[in-house]
Amino acid sequence: MNWIDNFVRPKIRSILGQRPDIAENLWVKDPESGEMVFYRDLEANQWVVPNSGYHMKIKPVDRLKTFLDDGAYELVPVPSAPADPLKFRAQKRYVDQLKENRAKTGYDDSVIVATGKLYDRPVTVAVQDFDFLAGSLGMAAGQAIITGLETAANRKTPFVLFVASGGARMQEGVLSLMQMPRTTVAVLRLREAGLPFFVVLTNPTTGGVTASYAMLGDVHLAEPGAVIGFAGARVIEATIREKLPKGFQRSEYLLEHGMVDMVVHRHNLRSTIGSLASILTKGEASGALISTAPTVARASLRDAAVAAEGADADDLIAPPAGAHAE
């Protein structure tokens, strides 16, 4: 028995009274400039550092609230998957890791699916949460992606996927790799239904997801400075025994080499995707978009995206170098 911890300290607290709750982590350090930013300012700015433009990670609930009309959405139930099919154990048991991450994030797994409206147009949205086991792709995450695609096909809505992942989940072995062809088939079914699939690549998007659904969209958008690739840069350098170019695997580099269609600031994702959705579904643009985008009848996909982005074509080709993701 620890006499000090179990008796002395509780006695002192009872005499002095409980210390009032004080919020922790009121200040967040910008990884790029080292600047300390008040977390409420970051939250109000969609977790983009105001001065440097650094794109920090954003929680799924914040992503949905800032992306959909009035921040309103409904979560789509996802069929359950076996919790620990391989009885995997390393330093911790896999089931214990799942319990910890579920308690930390409040979600059953790394992908959540929701329905809502984007400029009065019904959409289906899936968000991959990097805080849940690095957004890894397992059976539950794969089933969530498939559920999102099937929901979009059944409801005849565009499907928007925000990707953030470290790759396949090793604790599920080959079962996690099987989610790559499964999600690919679901994407093909959405395409057969003639519905658009928008992929937003955030930091980081790596591993098995870039070999499946993350690179199968009709339009690929990326947040500034996001790391996007299959293998890590150090692995590639060790394999080819050459120094990689500066900015390799960053979203701006991939834009220059044709791997993504555009790099879009987080503040402009809503209007950009809203404009593209109105074009690809051959619908009329809502009143909120008419002032920022050309009419659907006369606009090309790129023209509408440029107008919604609020920039000219040169800005899309060469995004600001100062904006990077966490």
Short mmCIF file of the C-alpha atoms (twelve columns), coordinates in Angstrom:
data_MODEL
# 
_entry.id   MODEL 
# 
loop_
_atom_site.group_PDB 
_atom_site.id 
_atom_site.type_symbol 
_atom_site.label_atom_id 
_atom_site.label_alt_id 
_atom_site.label_comp_id 
_atom_site.label_asym_id 
_atom_site.label_seq_id 
_atom_site.Cartn_x 
_atom_site.Cartn_y 
_atom_site.Cartn_z 
_atom_site.pdbx_PDB_model_num 
ATOM 1   C CA . MET A 1   0.000   0.000   0.000   1 
ATOM 2   C CA . ASN A 2   1.340   3.427   -0.936  1 
ATOM 3   C CA . TRP A 3   0.449   5.506   2.114   1 
ATOM 4   C CA . ILE A 4   1.214   8.878   0.539   1 
ATOM 5   C CA . ASP A 5   -0.803  8.298   -2.657  1 
ATOM 6   C CA . ASN A 6   -3.721  6.518   -1.020  1 
ATOM 7   C CA . PHE A 7   -4.122  8.535   2.159   1 
ATOM 8   C CA . VAL A 8   -2.080  11.756  2.409   1 
ATOM 9   C CA . ARG A 9   -2.856  13.261  -1.008  1 
ATOM 10  C CA . PRO A 10  -6.629  12.535  -0.908  1 
ATOM 11  C CA . LYS A 11  -6.720  14.079  2.592   1 
ATOM 12  C CA . ILE A 12  -4.981  17.250  1.347   1 
ATOM 13  C CA . ARG A 13  -7.365  17.480  -1.624  1 
ATOM 14  C CA . SER A 14  -10.383 17.149  0.666   1 
ATOM 15  C CA . ILE A 15  -9.090  20.028  2.817   1 
ATOM 16  C CA . LEU A 16  -8.075  22.373  -0.025  1 
ATOM 17  C CA . GLY A 17  -10.892 21.407  -2.342  1 
ATOM 18  C CA . GLN A 18  -10.661 20.120  -5.909  1 
ATOM 19  C CA . ARG A 19  -8.591  22.175  -8.334  1 
ATOM 20  C CA . PRO A 20  -10.836 23.668  -11.034 1 
ATOM 21  C CA . ASP A 21  -10.622 21.972  -14.378 1 
ATOM 22  C CA . ILE A 22  -8.200  23.756  -16.692 1 
ATOM 23  C CA . ALA A 23  -8.167  23.042  -20.372 1 
ATOM 24  C CA . GLU A 24  -4.937  21.490  -21.578 1 
ATOM 25  C CA . ASN A 25  -3.145  22.096  -24.845 1 
ATOM 26  C CA . LEU A 26  -4.491  25.617  -25.261 1 
ATOM 27  C CA . TRP A 27  -1.623  26.355  -27.641 1 
ATOM 28  C CA . VAL A 28  -0.543  24.314  -30.639 1 
ATOM 29  C CA . LYS A 29  2.883   24.551  -32.238 1 
ATOM 30  C CA . ASP A 30  3.082   25.024  -35.986 1 
ATOM 31  C CA . PRO A 31  5.433   22.227  -37.174 1 
ATOM 32  C CA . GLU A 32  6.597   24.394  -40.068 1 
ATOM 33  C CA . SER A 33  7.375   27.769  -38.486 1 
ATOM 34  C CA . GLY A 34  7.420   26.886  -34.788 1 
ATOM 35  C CA . GLU A 35  4.756   29.522  -34.124 1 
ATOM 36  C CA . MET A 36  2.429   28.907  -31.183 1 
ATOM 37  C CA . VAL A 37  -1.209  29.204  -32.247 1 
ATOM 38  C CA . PHE A 38  -4.220  29.352  -29.949 1 
ATOM 39  C CA . TYR A 39  -6.194  26.171  -30.564 1 
ATOM 40  C CA . ARG A 40  -9.525  28.029  -30.822 1 
ATOM 41  C CA . ASP A 41  -8.091  30.105  -33.654 1 
ATOM 42  C CA . LEU A 42  -7.017  26.890  -35.376 1 
ATOM 43  C CA . GLU A 43  -10.423 25.347  -34.858 1 
ATOM 44  C CA . ALA A 44  -12.147 28.403  -36.315 1 
ATOM 45  C CA . ASN A 45  -9.787  28.267  -39.312 1 
ATOM 46  C CA . GLN A 46  -10.503 24.576  -40.036 1 
ATOM 47  C CA . TRP A 47  -7.176  23.588  -38.477 1 
ATOM 48  C CA . VAL A 48  -5.102  25.525  -40.971 1 
ATOM 49  C CA . VAL A 49  -2.373  27.677  -39.393 1 
ATOM 50  C CA . PRO A 50  -3.357  31.260  -40.326 1 
ATOM 51  C CA . ASN A 51  0.117   32.641  -41.037 1 
ATOM 52  C CA . SER A 52  1.926   29.726  -42.685 1 
ATOM 53  C CA . GLY A 53  -1.048  27.963  -44.281 1 
ATOM 54  C CA . TYR A 54  0.107   24.677  -42.730 1 
ATOM 55  C CA . HIS A 55  -2.705  22.087  -42.972 1 
ATOM 56  C CA . MET A 56  -2.943  20.187  -39.707 1 
ATOM 57  C CA . LYS A 57  -4.929  17.027  -39.150 1 
ATOM 58  C CA . ILE A 58  -8.653  17.581  -38.680 1 
ATOM 59  C CA . LYS A 59  -11.098 15.311  -36.874 1 
ATOM 60  C CA . PRO A 60  -13.812 13.598  -38.936 1 
ATOM 61  C CA . VAL A 61  -16.622 15.403  -37.122 1 
ATOM 62  C CA . ASP A 62  -14.990 18.787  -37.831 1 
ATOM 63  C CA . ARG A 63  -14.450 17.773  -41.445 1 
ATOM 64  C CA . LEU A 64  -18.109 16.896  -41.924 1 
ATOM 65  C CA . LYS A 65  -19.402 19.991  -40.148 1 
ATOM 66  C CA . THR A 66  -17.350 22.367  -42.287 1 
ATOM 67  C CA . PHE A 67  -17.952 20.494  -45.538 1 
ATOM 68  C CA . LEU A 68  -21.703 19.842  -45.513 1 
ATOM 69  C CA . ASP A 69  -24.558 22.367  -45.527 1 
ATOM 70  C CA . ASP A 70  -25.196 23.800  -42.053 1 
ATOM 71  C CA . GLY A 71  -22.860 21.155  -40.644 1 
ATOM 72  C CA . ALA A 72  -25.755 18.696  -40.701 1 
ATOM 73  C CA . TYR A 73  -25.198 15.015  -41.444 1 
ATOM 74  C CA . GLU A 74  -26.424 11.547  -40.563 1 
ATOM 75  C CA . LEU A 75  -24.051 8.679   -39.885 1 
ATOM 76  C CA . VAL A 76  -24.619 5.559   -41.964 1 
ATOM 77  C CA . PRO A 77  -24.572 2.267   -40.008 1 
ATOM 78  C CA . VAL A 78  -21.718 0.012   -41.099 1 
ATOM 79  C CA . PRO A 79  -21.945 -3.783  -40.858 1 
ATOM 80  C CA . SER A 80  -19.687 -5.200  -38.165 1 
ATOM 81  C CA . ALA A 81  -16.529 -7.139  -38.994 1 
ATOM 82  C CA . PRO A 82  -14.586 -9.738  -36.969 1 
ATOM 83  C CA . ALA A 83  -12.620 -7.885  -34.296 1 
ATOM 84  C CA . ASP A 84  -9.489  -10.057 -34.212 1 
ATOM 85  C CA . PRO A 85  -9.678  -12.733 -36.929 1 
ATOM 86  C CA . LEU A 86  -6.013  -13.789 -36.607 1 
ATOM 87  C CA . LYS A 87  -5.735  -13.522 -32.791 1 
ATOM 88  C CA . PHE A 88  -2.802  -11.176 -33.395 1 
ATOM 89  C CA . ARG A 89  -0.526  -10.219 -30.531 1 
ATOM 90  C CA . ALA A 90  2.674   -8.167  -30.426 1 
ATOM 91  C CA . GLN A 91  3.612   -5.897  -27.517 1 
ATOM 92  C CA . LYS A 92  -0.144  -5.476  -27.087 1 
ATOM 93  C CA . ARG A 93  -3.029  -7.653  -28.073 1 
ATOM 94  C CA . TYR A 94  -4.860  -6.420  -31.151 1 
ATOM 95  C CA . VAL A 95  -8.197  -6.430  -29.289 1 
ATOM 96  C CA . ASP A 96  -6.667  -4.149  -26.654 1 
ATOM 97  C CA . GLN A 97  -5.400  -1.775  -29.352 1 
ATOM 98  C CA . LEU A 98  -8.887  -1.625  -30.822 1 
ATOM 99  C CA . LYS A 99  -10.423 -0.853  -27.437 1 
ATOM 100 C CA . GLU A 100 -7.918  1.949   -26.813 1 
ATOM 101 C CA . ASN A 101 -8.468  3.539   -30.201 1 
ATOM 102 C CA . ARG A 102 -12.244 3.266   -29.962 1 
ATOM 103 C CA . ALA A 103 -12.135 5.015   -26.603 1 
ATOM 104 C CA . LYS A 104 -9.778  7.689   -27.958 1 
ATOM 105 C CA . THR A 105 -11.678 8.509   -31.153 1 
ATOM 106 C CA . GLY A 106 -15.242 7.533   -30.276 1 
ATOM 107 C CA . TYR A 107 -15.588 5.482   -33.485 1 
ATOM 108 C CA . ASP A 108 -15.632 1.740   -34.094 1 
ATOM 109 C CA . ASP A 109 -12.892 1.898   -36.734 1 
ATOM 110 C CA . SER A 110 -10.885 4.213   -38.976 1 
ATOM 111 C CA . VAL A 111 -13.628 5.073   -41.512 1 
ATOM 112 C CA . ILE A 112 -16.990 6.720   -40.901 1 
ATOM 113 C CA . VAL A 113 -19.718 7.213   -43.496 1 
ATOM 114 C CA . ALA A 114 -22.299 9.985   -43.498 1 
ATOM 115 C CA . THR A 115 -24.992 11.474  -45.707 1 
ATOM 116 C CA . GLY A 116 -25.855 15.139  -46.031 1 
ATOM 117 C CA . LYS A 117 -26.197 17.949  -48.521 1 
ATOM 118 C CA . LEU A 118 -23.597 19.966  -50.401 1 
ATOM 119 C CA . TYR A 119 -25.099 23.174  -51.787 1 
ATOM 120 C CA . ASP A 120 -28.563 21.569  -51.500 1 
ATOM 121 C CA . ARG A 121 -27.383 18.504  -53.440 1 
ATOM 122 C CA . PRO A 122 -27.525 15.163  -51.537 1 
ATOM 123 C CA . VAL A 123 -24.082 13.581  -51.168 1 
ATOM 124 C CA . THR A 124 -22.524 10.614  -49.431 1 
ATOM 125 C CA . VAL A 125 -19.250 11.252  -47.620 1 
ATOM 126 C CA . ALA A 126 -16.678 8.927   -46.044 1 
ATOM 127 C CA . VAL A 127 -13.832 10.168  -43.852 1 
ATOM 128 C CA . GLN A 128 -10.760 8.169   -42.894 1 
ATOM 129 C CA . ASP A 129 -9.473  9.011   -39.417 1 
ATOM 130 C CA . PHE A 130 -5.680  8.840   -39.106 1 
ATOM 131 C CA . ASP A 131 -5.933  8.925   -35.310 1 
ATOM 132 C CA . PHE A 132 -7.446  5.421   -35.368 1 
ATOM 133 C CA . LEU A 133 -4.466  3.086   -35.813 1 
ATOM 134 C CA . ALA A 134 -2.971  5.440   -38.422 1 
ATOM 135 C CA . GLY A 135 -6.098  5.199   -40.565 1 
ATOM 136 C CA . SER A 136 -5.054  1.688   -41.503 1 
ATOM 137 C CA . LEU A 137 -7.156  -0.394  -43.875 1 
ATOM 138 C CA . GLY A 138 -8.630  -3.475  -42.269 1 
ATOM 139 C CA . MET A 139 -11.791 -5.510  -42.667 1 
ATOM 140 C CA . ALA A 140 -13.984 -2.984  -40.848 1 
ATOM 141 C CA . ALA A 141 -12.532 -0.017  -42.759 1 
ATOM 142 C CA . GLY A 142 -12.901 -1.845  -46.066 1 
ATOM 143 C CA . GLN A 143 -16.525 -2.661  -45.266 1 
ATOM 144 C CA . ALA A 144 -17.149 0.994   -44.378 1 
ATOM 145 C CA . ILE A 145 -15.768 2.154   -47.747 1 
ATOM 146 C CA . ILE A 146 -17.928 -0.399  -49.551 1 
ATOM 147 C CA . THR A 147 -20.972 0.675   -47.514 1 
ATOM 148 C CA . GLY A 148 -20.331 4.294   -48.489 1 
ATOM 149 C CA . LEU A 149 -20.064 3.429   -52.179 1 
ATOM 150 C CA . GLU A 150 -23.191 1.255   -52.058 1 
ATOM 151 C CA . THR A 151 -25.106 3.971   -50.186 1 
ATOM 152 C CA . ALA A 152 -24.162 6.506   -52.849 1 
ATOM 153 C CA . ALA A 153 -25.238 4.115   -55.608 1 
ATOM 154 C CA . ASN A 154 -28.570 3.335   -53.922 1 
ATOM 155 C CA . ARG A 155 -29.352 6.982   -53.182 1 
ATOM 156 C CA . LYS A 156 -28.079 8.194   -56.570 1 
ATOM 157 C CA . THR A 157 -25.668 10.695  -54.989 1 
ATOM 158 C CA . PRO A 158 -22.041 11.654  -55.626 1 
ATOM 159 C CA . PHE A 159 -19.542 10.007  -53.299 1 
ATOM 160 C CA . VAL A 160 -16.804 12.039  -51.615 1 
ATOM 161 C CA . LEU A 161 -13.959 10.264  -49.833 1 
ATOM 162 C CA . PHE A 162 -11.428 12.012  -47.584 1 
ATOM 163 C CA . VAL A 163 -8.421  9.692   -47.388 1 
ATOM 164 C CA . ALA A 164 -5.755  9.597   -44.671 1 
ATOM 165 C CA . SER A 165 -3.983  6.301   -44.108 1 
ATOM 166 C CA . GLY A 166 -0.697  4.626   -43.389 1 
ATOM 167 C CA . GLY A 167 -1.645  1.565   -45.450 1 
ATOM 168 C CA . ALA A 168 -3.011  -1.914  -44.826 1 
ATOM 169 C CA . ARG A 169 -3.449  -3.091  -41.226 1 
ATOM 170 C CA . MET A 170 -0.774  -5.660  -40.483 1 
ATOM 171 C CA . GLN A 171 -2.722  -7.114  -37.551 1 
ATOM 172 C CA . GLU A 172 -5.190  -8.579  -40.037 1 
ATOM 173 C CA . GLY A 173 -2.631  -9.917  -42.503 1 
ATOM 174 C CA . VAL A 174 -3.920  -11.004 -45.900 1 
ATOM 175 C CA . LEU A 175 -7.492  -10.206 -44.831 1 
ATOM 176 C CA . SER A 176 -6.601  -6.513  -44.888 1 
ATOM 177 C CA . LEU A 177 -5.059  -6.861  -48.360 1 
ATOM 178 C CA . MET A 178 -8.292  -8.444  -49.587 1 
ATOM 179 C CA . GLN A 179 -10.026 -5.108  -48.968 1 
ATOM 180 C CA . MET A 180 -8.150  -3.624  -51.934 1 
ATOM 181 C CA . PRO A 181 -9.959  -5.682  -54.615 1 
ATOM 182 C CA . ARG A 182 -13.231 -5.570  -52.651 1 
ATOM 183 C CA . THR A 183 -13.291 -1.769  -52.592 1 
ATOM 184 C CA . THR A 184 -12.205 -1.672  -56.243 1 
ATOM 185 C CA . VAL A 185 -15.255 -3.719  -57.251 1 
ATOM 186 C CA . ALA A 186 -17.495 -1.338  -55.273 1 
ATOM 187 C CA . VAL A 187 -15.969 1.645   -57.087 1 
ATOM 188 C CA . LEU A 188 -16.718 -0.011  -60.425 1 
ATOM 189 C CA . ARG A 189 -20.354 -0.500  -59.404 1 
ATOM 190 C CA . LEU A 190 -20.639 3.212   -58.591 1 
ATOM 191 C CA . ARG A 191 -19.114 4.021   -61.963 1 
ATOM 192 C CA . GLU A 192 -21.598 1.737   -63.718 1 
ATOM 193 C CA . ALA A 193 -24.372 3.717   -62.020 1 
ATOM 194 C CA . GLY A 194 -22.982 6.868   -63.650 1 
ATOM 195 C CA . LEU A 195 -22.276 8.655   -60.360 1 
ATOM 196 C CA . PRO A 196 -19.161 10.745  -59.666 1 
ATOM 197 C CA . PHE A 197 -16.512 9.678   -57.162 1 
ATOM 198 C CA . PHE A 198 -14.383 12.460  -55.664 1 
ATOM 199 C CA . VAL A 199 -11.223 11.556  -53.753 1 
ATOM 200 C CA . VAL A 200 -9.592  14.107  -51.469 1 
ATOM 201 C CA . LEU A 201 -6.043  13.042  -50.608 1 
ATOM 202 C CA . THR A 202 -4.934  14.381  -47.238 1 
ATOM 203 C CA . ASN A 203 -1.765  13.982  -45.246 1 
ATOM 204 C CA . PRO A 204 -0.672  11.210  -45.290 1 
ATOM 205 C CA . THR A 205 -2.081  8.886   -47.949 1 
ATOM 206 C CA . THR A 206 0.249   5.913   -48.319 1 
ATOM 207 C CA . GLY A 207 0.411   2.146   -48.686 1 
ATOM 208 C CA . GLY A 208 -2.389  -0.101  -49.874 1 
ATOM 209 C CA . VAL A 209 -5.012  2.629   -50.175 1 
ATOM 210 C CA . THR A 210 -3.020  4.222   -53.010 1 
ATOM 211 C CA . ALA A 211 -3.109  0.859   -54.768 1 
ATOM 212 C CA . SER A 212 -6.905  0.704   -54.609 1 
ATOM 213 C CA . TYR A 213 -9.790  3.089   -53.937 1 
ATOM 214 C CA . ALA A 214 -7.715  6.224   -53.276 1 
ATOM 215 C CA . MET A 215 -6.545  6.324   -56.890 1 
ATOM 216 C CA . LEU A 216 -9.787  5.262   -58.577 1 
ATOM 217 C CA . GLY A 217 -11.746 8.504   -58.319 1 
ATOM 218 C CA . ASP A 218 -13.168 10.479  -61.215 1 
ATOM 219 C CA . VAL A 219 -11.434 13.569  -59.817 1 
ATOM 220 C CA . HIS A 220 -8.469  13.514  -57.433 1 
ATOM 221 C CA . LEU A 221 -8.000  16.541  -55.234 1 
ATOM 222 C CA . ALA A 222 -5.215  16.949  -52.689 1 
ATOM 223 C CA . GLU A 223 -4.694  19.266  -49.769 1 
ATOM 224 C CA . PRO A 224 -1.518  21.392  -49.915 1 
ATOM 225 C CA . GLY A 225 1.654   19.677  -48.790 1 
ATOM 226 C CA . ALA A 226 0.102   16.250  -48.272 1 
ATOM 227 C CA . VAL A 227 2.391   13.209  -48.460 1 
ATOM 228 C CA . ILE A 228 0.977   10.833  -51.080 1 
ATOM 229 C CA . GLY A 229 2.617   7.617   -52.243 1 
ATOM 230 C CA . PHE A 230 2.875   3.865   -51.920 1 
ATOM 231 C CA . ALA A 231 6.270   3.140   -50.358 1 
ATOM 232 C CA . GLY A 232 8.096   5.584   -48.114 1 
ATOM 233 C CA . ALA A 233 10.728  7.927   -49.531 1 
ATOM 234 C CA . ARG A 234 13.537  6.299   -47.533 1 
ATOM 235 C CA . VAL A 235 12.576  2.840   -48.811 1 
ATOM 236 C CA . ILE A 236 12.592  4.105   -52.398 1 
ATOM 237 C CA . GLU A 237 15.968  5.794   -51.981 1 
ATOM 238 C CA . ALA A 238 17.461  2.629   -50.502 1 
ATOM 239 C CA . THR A 239 16.027  0.575   -53.363 1 
ATOM 240 C CA . ILE A 240 17.062  2.717   -56.324 1 
ATOM 241 C CA . ARG A 241 20.170  4.100   -54.560 1 
ATOM 242 C CA . GLU A 242 19.500  7.608   -55.760 1 
ATOM 243 C CA . LYS A 243 18.599  10.872  -54.072 1 
ATOM 244 C CA . LEU A 244 14.959  11.759  -54.600 1 
ATOM 245 C CA . PRO A 245 14.021  15.252  -55.833 1 
ATOM 246 C CA . LYS A 246 12.924  17.915  -53.379 1 
ATOM 247 C CA . GLY A 247 9.244   17.738  -52.519 1 
ATOM 248 C CA . PHE A 248 8.951   14.170  -53.774 1 
ATOM 249 C CA . GLN A 249 5.580   12.589  -52.886 1 
ATOM 250 C CA . ARG A 250 4.133   15.957  -51.878 1 
ATOM 251 C CA . SER A 251 0.806   16.915  -53.439 1 
ATOM 252 C CA . GLU A 252 2.332   19.799  -55.439 1 
ATOM 253 C CA . TYR A 253 4.952   17.475  -56.946 1 
ATOM 254 C CA . LEU A 254 2.272   14.951  -57.883 1 
ATOM 255 C CA . LEU A 255 0.190   17.694  -59.479 1 
ATOM 256 C CA . GLU A 256 3.112   18.689  -61.698 1 
ATOM 257 C CA . HIS A 257 3.548   15.057  -62.757 1 
ATOM 258 C CA . GLY A 258 -0.133  14.366  -63.427 1 
ATOM 259 C CA . MET A 259 -0.938  12.069  -60.525 1 
ATOM 260 C CA . VAL A 260 -3.552  14.399  -58.994 1 
ATOM 261 C CA . ASP A 261 -5.932  16.736  -60.794 1 
ATOM 262 C CA . MET A 262 -5.661  19.748  -58.516 1 
ATOM 263 C CA . VAL A 263 -4.317  20.935  -55.173 1 
ATOM 264 C CA . VAL A 264 -7.052  22.713  -53.250 1 
ATOM 265 C CA . HIS A 265 -6.853  24.646  -50.002 1 
ATOM 266 C CA . ARG A 266 -9.062  23.189  -47.287 1 
ATOM 267 C CA . HIS A 267 -11.209 26.329  -47.221 1 
ATOM 268 C CA . ASN A 268 -12.043 25.867  -50.917 1 
ATOM 269 C CA . LEU A 269 -12.787 22.131  -50.978 1 
ATOM 270 C CA . ARG A 270 -16.480 22.638  -50.369 1 
ATOM 271 C CA . SER A 271 -17.030 25.073  -53.257 1 
ATOM 272 C CA . THR A 272 -14.713 23.212  -55.622 1 
ATOM 273 C CA . ILE A 273 -16.363 19.829  -55.121 1 
ATOM 274 C CA . GLY A 274 -19.791 21.469  -55.203 1 
ATOM 275 C CA . SER A 275 -19.016 22.940  -58.645 1 
ATOM 276 C CA . LEU A 276 -17.614 19.670  -59.984 1 
ATOM 277 C CA . ALA A 277 -20.602 17.722  -58.667 1 
ATOM 278 C CA . SER A 278 -23.011 20.037  -60.490 1 
ATOM 279 C CA . ILE A 279 -21.107 19.453  -63.742 1 
ATOM 280 C CA . LEU A 280 -20.648 15.689  -63.500 1 
ATOM 281 C CA . THR A 281 -24.271 15.090  -62.476 1 
ATOM 282 C CA . LYS A 282 -25.475 17.502  -65.180 1 
ATOM 283 C CA . GLY A 283 -27.483 19.368  -62.611 1 
ATOM 284 C CA . GLU A 284 -28.046 23.064  -62.114 1 
ATOM 285 C CA . ALA A 285 -25.644 24.910  -59.865 1 
ATOM 286 C CA . SER A 286 -27.192 26.188  -56.645 1 
ATOM 287 C CA . GLY A 287 -27.545 29.900  -56.032 1 
ATOM 288 C CA . ALA A 288 -24.599 29.841  -53.627 1 
ATOM 289 C CA . LEU A 289 -22.313 28.628  -56.417 1 
ATOM 290 C CA . ILE A 290 -23.572 30.733  -59.312 1 
ATOM 291 C CA . SER A 291 -21.592 33.763  -58.163 1 
ATOM 292 C CA . THR A 292 -18.324 31.827  -58.014 1 
ATOM 293 C CA . ALA A 293 -18.580 29.343  -60.883 1 
ATOM 294 C CA . PRO A 294 -19.580 29.553  -64.545 1 
ATOM 295 C CA . THR A 295 -22.927 28.114  -65.579 1 
ATOM 296 C CA . VAL A 296 -22.902 24.374  -66.057 1 
ATOM 297 C CA . ALA A 297 -23.938 24.577  -69.716 1 
ATOM 298 C CA . ARG A 298 -20.874 26.559  -70.754 1 
ATOM 299 C CA . ALA A 299 -18.280 25.514  -68.190 1 
ATOM 300 C CA . SER A 300 -15.592 22.933  -68.559 1 
ATOM 301 C CA . LEU A 301 -14.665 20.879  -65.508 1 
ATOM 302 C CA . ARG A 302 -11.407 22.775  -65.147 1 
ATOM 303 C CA . ASP A 303 -13.030 26.212  -65.599 1 
ATOM 304 C CA . ALA A 304 -15.544 25.532  -62.860 1 
ATOM 305 C CA . ALA A 305 -12.859 24.217  -60.536 1 
ATOM 306 C CA . VAL A 306 -10.695 27.285  -61.158 1 
ATOM 307 C CA . ALA A 307 -13.609 29.608  -60.494 1 
ATOM 308 C CA . ALA A 308 -14.574 27.794  -57.308 1 
ATOM 309 C CA . GLU A 309 -10.971 27.792  -56.184 1 
ATOM 310 C CA . GLY A 310 -10.874 31.549  -56.593 1 
ATOM 311 C CA . ALA A 311 -7.600  31.384  -58.520 1 
ATOM 312 C CA . ASP A 312 -6.359  31.386  -62.063 1 
ATOM 313 C CA . ALA A 313 -4.939  28.375  -63.876 1 
ATOM 314 C CA . ASP A 314 -1.358  29.253  -63.009 1 
ATOM 315 C CA . ASP A 315 -2.211  29.159  -59.308 1 
ATOM 316 C CA . LEU A 316 -3.558  25.643  -59.709 1 
ATOM 317 C CA . ILE A 317 -0.414  24.464  -61.443 1 
ATOM 318 C CA . ALA A 318 1.921   26.007  -58.891 1 
ATOM 319 C CA . PRO A 319 0.233   26.158  -55.440 1 
ATOM 320 C CA . PRO A 320 1.812   28.226  -52.655 1 
ATOM 321 C CA . ALA A 321 4.930   26.482  -51.426 1 
ATOM 322 C CA . GLY A 322 4.325   27.637  -47.860 1 
ATOM 323 C CA . ALA A 323 1.234   25.518  -47.309 1 
ATOM 324 C CA . HIS A 324 2.048   22.080  -45.962 1 
ATOM 325 C CA . ALA A 325 0.179   19.413  -44.130 1 
ATOM 326 C CA . GLU A 326 1.103   17.926  -40.805 1 
# 
